Amino acid sequence: MKKTVLLLLSAATLLLGQEILWEKDYHAAVAKAKKADKPIFFVFSSHQCKWCRHLETTTFSDPDVIARLNKHFVNVIAYTDEEDYVPRELWMPGTPALWFLDRNGEAMFQAIQGSVGPTDFLSAGGMRASG
């Protein structure tokens, strides 16, 4: 009985603790995407941005979004207030900006700007293309 309870607690911790696997280095992420033959999901964010925080606590905490992003994409996040590298063509005047890129780092669509809920996010062009 004790082993069953421990096993269930471990499984629950894994499921509840699931999060998006973020890369912080853009160039390393592109190399990883090429090797894995996966597209890139790139987020231009800021720790000071109210809508960036909202996106993290809603959409980026949704189990379906997390599972889809981790399975089908190499995920990269760059923070303006940490002076992370952002390719010039992906820089936006506001945050958050969500980009779907091919494995070479080329934009597949225009950026989604602002916070978007899990349902709308999952129906966005890049997410539909990933299946």
mmCIF file of C-alpha atoms in Angstrom:
data_model
loop_
_atom_site.group_PDB
_atom_site.id
_atom_site.type_symbol
_atom_site.label_atom_id
_atom_site.label_comp_id
_atom_site.label_asym_id
_atom_site.label_seq_id
_atom_site.Cartn_x
_atom_site.Cartn_y
_atom_site.Cartn_z
ATOM 1 C CA MET A 1 0.000 0.000 0.000
ATOM 2 C CA LYS A 2 2.806 2.405 0.885
ATOM 3 C CA LYS A 3 4.488 1.767 -2.467
ATOM 4 C CA THR A 4 1.234 2.434 -4.335
ATOM 5 C CA VAL A 5 0.733 5.765 -2.550
ATOM 6 C CA LEU A 6 4.342 6.773 -3.261
ATOM 7 C CA LEU A 7 3.954 5.792 -6.902
ATOM 8 C CA LEU A 8 0.745 7.833 -7.220
ATOM 9 C CA LEU A 9 2.348 10.836 -5.525
ATOM 10 C CA SER A 10 5.350 10.598 -7.855
ATOM 11 C CA ALA A 11 3.106 10.395 -10.924
ATOM 12 C CA ALA A 12 1.038 13.367 -9.739
ATOM 13 C CA THR A 13 4.193 15.398 -9.145
ATOM 14 C CA LEU A 14 5.423 14.645 -12.652
ATOM 15 C CA LEU A 15 2.096 15.561 -14.231
ATOM 16 C CA LEU A 16 1.534 18.702 -12.179
ATOM 17 C CA GLY A 17 5.154 19.773 -12.453
ATOM 18 C CA GLN A 18 5.153 19.567 -16.243
ATOM 19 C CA GLU A 19 6.419 22.720 -17.889
ATOM 20 C CA ILE A 20 7.566 23.958 -21.259
ATOM 21 C CA LEU A 21 11.154 22.999 -21.980
ATOM 22 C CA TRP A 22 12.667 26.393 -22.776
ATOM 23 C CA GLU A 23 15.980 27.066 -24.449
ATOM 24 C CA LYS A 24 17.575 30.390 -23.533
ATOM 25 C CA ASP A 25 20.227 30.500 -26.260
ATOM 26 C CA TYR A 26 18.715 31.259 -29.668
ATOM 27 C CA HIS A 27 21.658 29.939 -31.691
ATOM 28 C CA ALA A 28 21.811 26.679 -29.717
ATOM 29 C CA ALA A 29 18.054 26.289 -30.217
ATOM 30 C CA VAL A 30 18.377 26.677 -33.997
ATOM 31 C CA ALA A 31 21.128 24.035 -34.032
ATOM 32 C CA LYS A 32 18.929 21.743 -31.932
ATOM 33 C CA ALA A 33 15.931 22.337 -34.237
ATOM 34 C CA LYS A 34 17.990 21.493 -37.326
ATOM 35 C CA LYS A 35 19.273 18.306 -35.719
ATOM 36 C CA ALA A 36 15.795 17.264 -34.524
ATOM 37 C CA ASP A 37 14.125 18.495 -37.749
ATOM 38 C CA LYS A 38 11.563 20.447 -35.712
ATOM 39 C CA PRO A 39 10.204 23.976 -36.048
ATOM 40 C CA ILE A 40 10.937 26.586 -33.386
ATOM 41 C CA PHE A 41 8.500 28.365 -31.103
ATOM 42 C CA PHE A 42 10.113 31.684 -30.122
ATOM 43 C CA VAL A 43 8.774 33.998 -27.417
ATOM 44 C CA PHE A 44 9.919 37.592 -27.034
ATOM 45 C CA SER A 45 9.015 38.486 -23.432
ATOM 46 C CA SER A 46 9.739 40.703 -20.439
ATOM 47 C CA HIS A 47 9.641 40.060 -16.710
ATOM 48 C CA GLN A 48 8.042 43.497 -16.254
ATOM 49 C CA CYS A 49 5.212 42.870 -18.717
ATOM 50 C CA LYS A 50 1.767 42.212 -17.205
ATOM 51 C CA TRP A 51 0.555 40.336 -20.299
ATOM 52 C CA CYS A 52 3.714 38.220 -20.460
ATOM 53 C CA ARG A 53 3.072 37.088 -16.867
ATOM 54 C CA HIS A 54 -0.573 36.413 -17.743
ATOM 55 C CA LEU A 55 0.492 34.290 -20.732
ATOM 56 C CA GLU A 56 2.826 32.260 -18.495
ATOM 57 C CA THR A 57 0.205 31.623 -15.807
ATOM 58 C CA THR A 58 -2.552 30.710 -18.258
ATOM 59 C CA THR A 59 -1.572 29.470 -21.715
ATOM 60 C CA PHE A 60 1.970 28.328 -20.904
ATOM 61 C CA SER A 61 0.640 26.448 -17.857
ATOM 62 C CA ASP A 62 -2.024 24.557 -19.819
ATOM 63 C CA PRO A 63 -1.186 20.811 -20.024
ATOM 64 C CA ASP A 64 -2.280 20.526 -23.681
ATOM 65 C CA VAL A 65 -0.175 23.529 -24.717
ATOM 66 C CA ILE A 66 2.831 22.229 -22.782
ATOM 67 C CA ALA A 67 2.544 18.747 -24.282
ATOM 68 C CA ARG A 68 2.157 20.043 -27.849
ATOM 69 C CA LEU A 69 5.034 22.523 -27.592
ATOM 70 C CA ASN A 70 7.416 20.031 -25.973
ATOM 71 C CA LYS A 71 6.598 17.297 -28.480
ATOM 72 C CA HIS A 72 6.594 19.258 -31.733
ATOM 73 C CA PHE A 73 8.847 22.301 -31.234
ATOM 74 C CA VAL A 74 12.162 23.521 -29.927
ATOM 75 C CA ASN A 75 11.012 26.302 -27.587
ATOM 76 C CA VAL A 76 13.023 29.479 -27.049
ATOM 77 C CA ILE A 77 12.292 32.404 -24.760
ATOM 78 C CA ALA A 78 14.160 35.717 -24.829
ATOM 79 C CA TYR A 79 13.629 38.424 -22.209
ATOM 80 C CA THR A 80 14.121 42.083 -23.124
ATOM 81 C CA ASP A 81 15.036 42.918 -19.533
ATOM 82 C CA GLU A 82 17.750 40.245 -19.473
ATOM 83 C CA GLU A 83 19.157 41.520 -22.764
ATOM 84 C CA ASP A 84 18.836 38.055 -24.318
ATOM 85 C CA TYR A 85 19.734 37.738 -27.982
ATOM 86 C CA VAL A 86 16.841 38.386 -30.367
ATOM 87 C CA PRO A 87 17.380 38.276 -34.135
ATOM 88 C CA ARG A 88 16.700 41.716 -35.590
ATOM 89 C CA GLU A 89 13.876 40.403 -37.796
ATOM 90 C CA LEU A 90 12.061 38.988 -34.735
ATOM 91 C CA TRP A 91 12.378 42.079 -32.548
ATOM 92 C CA MET A 92 9.026 43.689 -31.762
ATOM 93 C CA PRO A 93 8.293 46.999 -30.027
ATOM 94 C CA GLY A 94 5.945 45.270 -27.567
ATOM 95 C CA THR A 95 5.813 42.080 -25.575
ATOM 96 C CA PRO A 96 4.806 39.344 -25.607
ATOM 97 C CA ALA A 97 5.450 38.403 -29.223
ATOM 98 C CA LEU A 98 5.022 34.759 -30.227
ATOM 99 C CA TRP A 99 6.759 33.480 -33.337
ATOM 100 C CA PHE A 100 6.519 30.172 -35.181
ATOM 101 C CA LEU A 101 9.798 29.627 -37.032
ATOM 102 C CA ASP A 102 11.017 26.892 -39.319
ATOM 103 C CA ARG A 103 14.015 24.819 -38.230
ATOM 104 C CA ASN A 104 16.364 27.420 -39.745
ATOM 105 C CA GLY A 105 14.879 30.261 -37.716
ATOM 106 C CA GLU A 106 12.844 31.802 -40.548
ATOM 107 C CA ALA A 107 9.385 33.109 -39.663
ATOM 108 C CA MET A 108 6.548 30.925 -40.931
ATOM 109 C CA PHE A 109 3.869 33.479 -39.983
ATOM 110 C CA GLN A 110 3.618 37.003 -38.595
ATOM 111 C CA ALA A 111 4.086 37.152 -34.829
ATOM 112 C CA ILE A 112 1.124 36.797 -32.513
ATOM 113 C CA GLN A 113 1.297 39.870 -30.284
ATOM 114 C CA GLY A 114 -0.147 39.901 -26.807
ATOM 115 C CA SER A 115 -1.563 37.290 -24.513
ATOM 116 C CA VAL A 116 -3.722 34.604 -26.074
ATOM 117 C CA GLY A 117 -5.707 31.924 -24.245
ATOM 118 C CA PRO A 118 -4.928 28.191 -24.508
ATOM 119 C CA THR A 119 -7.798 27.367 -26.897
ATOM 120 C CA ASP A 120 -6.944 30.171 -29.320
ATOM 121 C CA PHE A 121 -3.244 29.390 -29.034
ATOM 122 C CA LEU A 122 -3.797 25.734 -29.928
ATOM 123 C CA SER A 123 -5.778 26.789 -33.014
ATOM 124 C CA ALA A 124 -3.065 29.230 -34.182
ATOM 125 C CA GLY A 125 -1.441 28.492 -37.543
ATOM 126 C CA GLY A 126 1.825 27.078 -36.217
ATOM 127 C CA MET A 127 0.105 24.815 -33.704
ATOM 128 C CA ARG A 128 -2.361 23.470 -36.296
ATOM 129 C CA ALA A 129 0.525 22.715 -38.637
ATOM 130 C CA SER A 130 2.242 20.658 -35.912
ATOM 131 C CA GLY A 131 -0.761 18.379 -35.398
#
